[in-house]
Amino acid sequence: MLAYTLKRLAAAVPVMLIVAIITFMLMHIGSVDPASRIAGELATPEEVEKIRIAMGLDRPLLHQFVSWFGQVLSGDFGTSILNRMPVLDLVGQRIEPTLSIALFTIVFAVALAVPMGVLAAWNAGTWVDHLIMALAVIAFSMPVFLVGYLLIYQFSIELRLLPVQGYKPLAGGVGPYLRHLVLPVVSLGLVFLALIARMTRATMLEVLNQDYIRTARAKGLGNTRILVLHALKNAANPIVTTIGFGIAALIGGVVVTETVFAIPGIGRLTIDAVIRRDFPVIQGVILLFSAAYVLINLAIDLSYALFDPRIRY
Amino acid sequence: MRNRSFTSFIVRSVVTAGIGLGAVSLAQAESVLRFVPHGDLVVVDPILNIDYMARNHGYMIYDTLFAFDSKNEIKPQMIDTWTVSEDGMSYSFKLRPELKWHDGQPVRAADCVASLERWGKRDSMGIAMFAAMESIKATGEDTFEIKLAKPFGHVLAALAKTGSNVPFMMPERIAKTDPFASIEDSTGSGPFYLAKDEWMPGSKIVYKKFADYVPRQEPADFMAGGKVAKVDRVEWTVMPDGATAVSALANGEVDWVEVPPADLLPMLEGNEDVVIRSTDPFGIQTMLRFNHMQPPFNNAAIRKAVMATVAQQDFMQVTSGEENTETCVSFFVCGTRFATEAGAGDWLKAKDVEKAKALLAEGGYNGEKVIVLDPTDDTVPHNQTIVAVANLREIGINVEVRATDAGSLFALAGNKEPESWNLFLTWADATNYSVPTLNNALRAGGEKNASVGWPTNEKIQDLRNQFLAAFDPEEQKKIAAAIQEEAYSDAIYVLTGQYKQSTAYNRQVEGMIDSPIPVFWNISVAE
């Protein structure tokens, strides 16, 4: 397994390099750069050029790329060309809210979706199945921002139970931390929940029709034992794959959630940087996202061996 | 029933525990004003950057030598006494005693001279003033003088100006920064200082009361008078979603939302804890601007054809409904000292399609494509773009709409190449457009000396120079009227109306100063 892991990590290096090159080129293609935005409407081309020089944007692209990538290799992701803060500091300020939302969303979604999917499969064709699948369709179809607004209206404006917006760090107390996470996690988690519930139901249905399940029933095993130990474990790999894809999709969903709930996370940092053409921040964040994707995929692949003894690395 | 009660108990316990923890931290907190600004502070340098957020940040942490009061009179701010020679060519200034920078160092005349020199390389009024200047120098620790080489009737007005770029004073070591590079040290001498360790770009900007600030003794009046910080801490929380900001205000999580979206105001109207009103005594002008360098709008008759399609009430209807809007034919903002109806005639009162078509024919329009830039994330210009495009199509103009974002609009409009753009709608507040020489859209020096659109009109440029040199207020008004007549005659740009932006705040917020710029001195938050 160690050899396989190292091989996969080595394969990630060219992937990251390609991501870095594509990101860098995309950012520099547009006709608007930060210098012209800062210069204002009265600026002459000469003045815009002076600002561009002061920002280091006048150097040849290749030179800029090599210089930036060299810094990245030494662990320095550069400095924002607008607010002059190191990219890693900006990411550091915002990693906790995003990780908190992502983590709790996964826990919330998996904790509810897997039992729902199993229950639906076990009661396939009954009203329980129909109800769960109808709820899943509704949850999957509603945009995250709409769910967010509805939750804010009900729980913040009407009931005044939870805050509308913002984030409180864990260091400031568990209570405020959790209160600020409830609505973002639920609004983001519903889509994720629906996706996993549907996938769990489908794979469980397939497994429950296998001969060995019939044998287990014939042997007189209890329903819980059959479902959890025999069926769910064998249905786990597709579910884990879906969860993995979902985590990747979460990063996109986090952008919307962070905007609706005014949470200072990585998603908003990325969007703000793109709007303002803050190249070092965009490049740094996307590179970190890519690394996260690679590691998540690797973790999912390695986890297959836990559920299926036939898989060996 | 039993289950419901138990669930309710659990929910309430968790929530109460949370509230309890929150309450403990609030009880220990300083007095805080929580504000939601209209945008984010991207660049902390208000001299490099003309963005309103940079200017508003500037008023938090910097001070100015002079300032306008609510009667549009110029009052001293950091200045204690000053003299002007009889011929108006020589000015000497003495600073107020005990002024300090946030690092505890005294404010010196040399700091002010360096600050003005940097501002004089970036601001249009500053550039004009320095072009008329023979010298500027410190004559003592707290005195400095300005000598003019040619008449310039706006020295004090330039030093008091509230539109970007405001001549904010900085320590000499910071003011020596290249005017085309951003400063990195935010030391000022204003009533608040930037808590840089708490600044989270894109999310939160925190200011703290500067204990050593010495306010003037006069009461606060617009940008003048005593800037007394009555709260210990001001938090600007950036909320890109207006609906969230309005909900947060309704829920008491923030104290003041600078620009609540007009369509969401009904959410707040029934809330007794919230005040909704315009704090802007003047208003915001909206306008349609042409690219004078490219066909078809390099032709005055075709520009006038577009002007003939504009009935301001149509544009105001999609701006802020009927409330807080007005029709205004003055290029210098209705309700301000240079406002005039000169040259307006019947323009902008009603849409005249026949007249527009006749002007198009006179101008020889032959179906050239007109590219309209549409800042889709800026509600007012976006809504007005929809009206304008319908009007243009109605008279037979071939229109292509290109969507963009507000932040990129002026950068895209800086492109002079053919087929880059022909027209866009935008807005400006009175701080920038109420004075002929500050109204950038009326600079008509062509490619080399004009704002984007690059109109060329020698008569307007001559009149602007006369205005700069004029000392007499009545003479200044006459010149302003003449500029406006020529601007209508040449259809430099088209005014689409004027409106007042509502702001919304908690009733506990007291002492708010009426101004288009959100300022935080004199404000307290009742317990």
Coordinates of C-alpha atoms in Angstrom, one line a residue, chain A residues 5 18 32 37 43 92 111 191 197 232-233 252 267 280-281 284 291:
Chain A
T5 CA 0.5 5.6 -2.2
I18 CA -0.5 21.4 -15.3
V32 CA -8.6 43.7 -17.4
R37 CA -8.9 48.8 -12.0
A43 CA -5.7 57.5 -15.5
G92 CA -4.8 30.7 7.1
A111 CA -25.3 10.5 9.3
V191 CA -28.1 18.5 -1.6
A197 CA -29.3 8.8 0.1
L232 CA -24.1 -2.2 3.7
K233 CA -20.4 -3.3 3.9
G252 CA -18.1 24.8 -5.1
G267 CA -14.7 30.1 -1.2
P280 CA -1.1 35.4 -6.6
V281 CA -4.2 34.7 -4.4
G284 CA -2.3 29.9 -4.6
A291 CA -3.8 19.4 -3.8

